[in-house]
mmCIF file of C-alpha atoms in Angstrom:
data_model
loop_
_atom_site.group_PDB
_atom_site.id
_atom_site.type_symbol
_atom_site.label_atom_id
_atom_site.label_comp_id
_atom_site.label_asym_id
_atom_site.label_seq_id
_atom_site.Cartn_x
_atom_site.Cartn_y
_atom_site.Cartn_z
ATOM 1 C CA MET A 1 95.069 -15.223 -90.220
ATOM 2 C CA ASP A 2 94.123 -15.295 -86.623
ATOM 3 C CA LEU A 3 96.318 -15.589 -83.572
ATOM 4 C CA LYS A 4 95.732 -19.340 -83.120
ATOM 5 C CA LYS A 5 96.944 -20.155 -86.645
ATOM 6 C CA PHE A 6 99.951 -17.868 -86.182
ATOM 7 C CA ALA A 7 100.900 -19.619 -82.892
ATOM 8 C CA ASP A 8 100.398 -23.069 -84.467
ATOM 9 C CA PHE A 9 102.620 -22.061 -87.398
ATOM 10 C CA TRP A 10 105.511 -21.028 -85.148
ATOM 11 C CA ARG A 11 105.021 -24.021 -82.875
ATOM 12 C CA GLY A 12 105.275 -26.239 -85.942
ATOM 13 C CA MET A 13 108.386 -24.367 -87.131
ATOM 14 C CA PHE A 14 109.946 -24.851 -83.713
ATOM 15 C CA TYR A 15 109.264 -28.609 -83.807
ATOM 16 C CA LEU A 16 110.519 -28.834 -87.416
ATOM 17 C CA ILE A 17 113.755 -26.984 -86.619
ATOM 18 C CA SER A 18 114.222 -29.022 -83.425
ATOM 19 C CA THR A 19 113.670 -32.284 -85.300
ATOM 20 C CA VAL A 20 116.105 -31.348 -88.090
ATOM 21 C CA THR A 21 118.699 -30.184 -85.546
ATOM 22 C CA MET A 22 118.374 -33.412 -83.549
ATOM 23 C CA GLY A 23 118.650 -35.413 -86.779
ATOM 24 C CA ILE A 24 121.838 -33.592 -87.729
ATOM 25 C CA LEU A 25 123.293 -34.092 -84.234
ATOM 26 C CA LEU A 26 122.445 -37.810 -84.291
ATOM 27 C CA TYR A 27 123.962 -38.106 -87.775
ATOM 28 C CA LEU A 28 127.161 -36.456 -86.551
ATOM 29 C CA LEU A 29 127.212 -38.583 -83.442
ATOM 30 C CA VAL A 30 126.631 -41.948 -85.123
ATOM 31 C CA ILE A 31 128.113 -41.584 -88.588
ATOM 32 C CA VAL A 32 130.942 -39.072 -88.156
ATOM 33 C CA TRP A 33 132.142 -39.046 -84.546
ATOM 34 C CA GLN A 34 131.641 -42.719 -83.612
ATOM 35 C CA PRO A 35 134.380 -44.011 -85.958
ATOM 36 C CA LEU A 36 136.699 -41.318 -84.659
ATOM 37 C CA TRP A 37 135.987 -42.363 -81.088
ATOM 38 C CA ALA A 38 136.448 -46.042 -81.929
ATOM 39 C CA GLY A 39 139.767 -45.259 -83.620
ATOM 40 C CA GLY A 40 140.778 -43.176 -80.643
ATOM 41 C CA PHE A 41 140.056 -46.049 -78.283
ATOM 42 C CA GLU A 42 142.110 -48.382 -80.475
ATOM 43 C CA ASP A 43 144.937 -45.845 -80.328
ATOM 44 C CA PHE A 44 144.416 -45.659 -76.581
ATOM 45 C CA GLY A 45 144.996 -49.409 -76.364
ATOM 46 C CA ASP A 46 148.202 -49.061 -78.381
ATOM 47 C CA ILE A 47 149.315 -46.176 -76.205
ATOM 48 C CA SER A 48 148.596 -48.148 -73.031
ATOM 49 C CA GLU A 49 150.578 -51.086 -74.379
ATOM 50 C CA ALA A 50 153.469 -48.772 -75.283
ATOM 51 C CA ILE A 51 153.400 -47.283 -71.786
ATOM 52 C CA GLY A 52 153.592 -50.806 -70.359
ATOM 53 C CA HIS A 53 156.631 -51.568 -72.507
ATOM 54 C CA LEU A 54 158.198 -48.247 -71.553
ATOM 55 C CA ASP A 55 157.655 -49.026 -67.890
ATOM 56 C CA ALA A 56 159.400 -52.389 -68.296
ATOM 57 C CA THR A 57 162.237 -50.720 -70.197
ATOM 58 C CA THR A 58 162.837 -47.915 -67.715
ATOM 59 C CA LYS A 59 162.518 -50.026 -64.575
ATOM 60 C CA PRO A 60 166.256 -50.927 -64.374
ATOM 61 C CA ALA A 61 167.219 -47.266 -64.779
ATOM 62 C CA VAL A 62 164.754 -46.235 -62.082
ATOM 63 C CA GLU A 63 166.237 -48.796 -59.719
ATOM 64 C CA MET A 64 169.760 -47.446 -60.351
ATOM 65 C CA VAL A 65 168.899 -43.782 -59.719
ATOM 66 C CA PRO A 66 169.117 -43.830 -55.879
ATOM 67 C CA SER A 67 172.589 -45.401 -55.908
ATOM 68 C CA MET A 68 173.694 -42.944 -58.602
ATOM 69 C CA LEU A 69 172.448 -40.045 -56.465
ATOM 70 C CA ASP A 70 174.359 -41.402 -53.461
ATOM 71 C CA GLN A 71 177.551 -41.626 -55.536
ATOM 72 C CA MET A 72 177.022 -38.121 -56.883
ATOM 73 C CA MET A 73 176.550 -36.746 -53.360
ATOM 74 C CA LEU A 74 179.729 -38.546 -52.230
ATOM 75 C CA MET A 75 181.642 -37.114 -55.202
ATOM 76 C CA ASN A 76 180.301 -33.655 -54.398
ATOM 77 C CA GLN A 77 181.443 -33.974 -50.785
ATOM 78 C CA ASN A 78 184.882 -35.125 -51.965
ATOM 79 C CA MET A 79 185.071 -32.153 -54.356
ATOM 80 C CA GLN A 80 184.165 -29.782 -51.512
ATOM 81 C CA LEU A 81 186.842 -31.366 -49.318
ATOM 82 C CA MET A 82 189.363 -31.055 -52.157
ATOM 83 C CA ASN A 83 188.441 -27.384 -52.642
ATOM 84 C CA GLN A 84 188.958 -26.749 -48.930
ATOM 85 C CA ASN A 85 192.373 -28.449 -49.061
ATOM 86 C CA ILE A 86 193.385 -26.420 -52.113
ATOM 87 C CA ASP A 87 192.298 -23.197 -50.415
ATOM 88 C CA GLN A 88 194.331 -24.113 -47.320
ATOM 89 C CA MET A 89 197.366 -24.867 -49.492
ATOM 90 C CA ARG A 90 196.993 -21.489 -51.219
ATOM 91 C CA VAL A 91 196.940 -19.686 -47.874
ATOM 92 C CA ILE A 92 199.946 -21.633 -46.601
ATOM 93 C CA MET A 93 201.883 -21.130 -49.857
ATOM 94 C CA SER A 94 201.205 -17.402 -49.909
ATOM 95 C CA TYR A 95 202.370 -17.129 -46.299
ATOM 96 C CA GLN A 96 205.418 -19.329 -46.859
ATOM 97 C CA MET A 97 206.369 -17.547 -50.100
ATOM 98 C CA GLY A 98 206.230 -14.229 -48.282
ATOM 99 C CA ALA A 99 208.401 -15.569 -45.485
ATOM 100 C CA MET A 100 210.833 -17.112 -47.971
ATOM 101 C CA ASN A 101 211.127 -13.855 -49.907
ATOM 102 C CA TYR A 102 211.834 -12.033 -46.689
ATOM 103 C CA GLN A 103 214.586 -14.538 -45.778
ATOM 104 C CA ILE A 104 216.155 -14.284 -49.243
ATOM 105 C CA ASP A 105 216.143 -10.505 -49.042
ATOM 106 C CA ARG A 106 217.870 -10.698 -45.662
ATOM 107 C CA MET A 107 220.476 -13.104 -47.032
ATOM 108 C CA ASN A 108 221.142 -10.913 -50.081
ATOM 109 C CA ASN A 109 222.115 -8.126 -47.778
ATOM 110 C CA LYS A 110 224.783 -10.354 -46.185
ATOM 111 C CA PHE A 111 226.332 -11.625 -49.458
ATOM 112 C CA THR A 112 229.406 -9.914 -50.745
ATOM 113 C CA PRO A 113 229.081 -8.070 -54.014
ATOM 114 C CA SER A 114 229.783 -10.243 -57.034
ATOM 115 C CA GLY A 115 232.768 -8.107 -58.117
ATOM 116 C CA MET A 116 234.562 -8.836 -54.850
ATOM 117 C CA MET A 117 234.422 -12.609 -55.133
ATOM 118 C CA PRO A 118 237.745 -14.342 -55.712
ATOM 119 C CA PHE A 119 236.519 -16.159 -58.791
ATOM 120 C CA ASN A 120 234.082 -14.883 -61.367
ATOM 121 C CA TRP A 121 231.597 -17.617 -61.796
#
């Protein structure tokens, strides 16, 4: 066997392997993957239609969201105002209770002992 026959043999093997590989790839492309793609595109149409229906269904809710957010912000502001009022009432009550306790203690010192009262209540 000379070098020319050896090179022709491997060149032929390369073309044979390339041809078989291309045949297998074309078989996969046309026979196996094409129906999958076609089915996928049919599913894509169904999905697009479902998205259209979903858009029509959610449109009223989307239109209501800004007004709901405004109401929520107003409620939050009212809650903050209410918390401030409650905190102010707590401060005032603690001050007033302290002052009232002080006044009661001062009055207790001026009352006569219970044993010295004319009538036992």
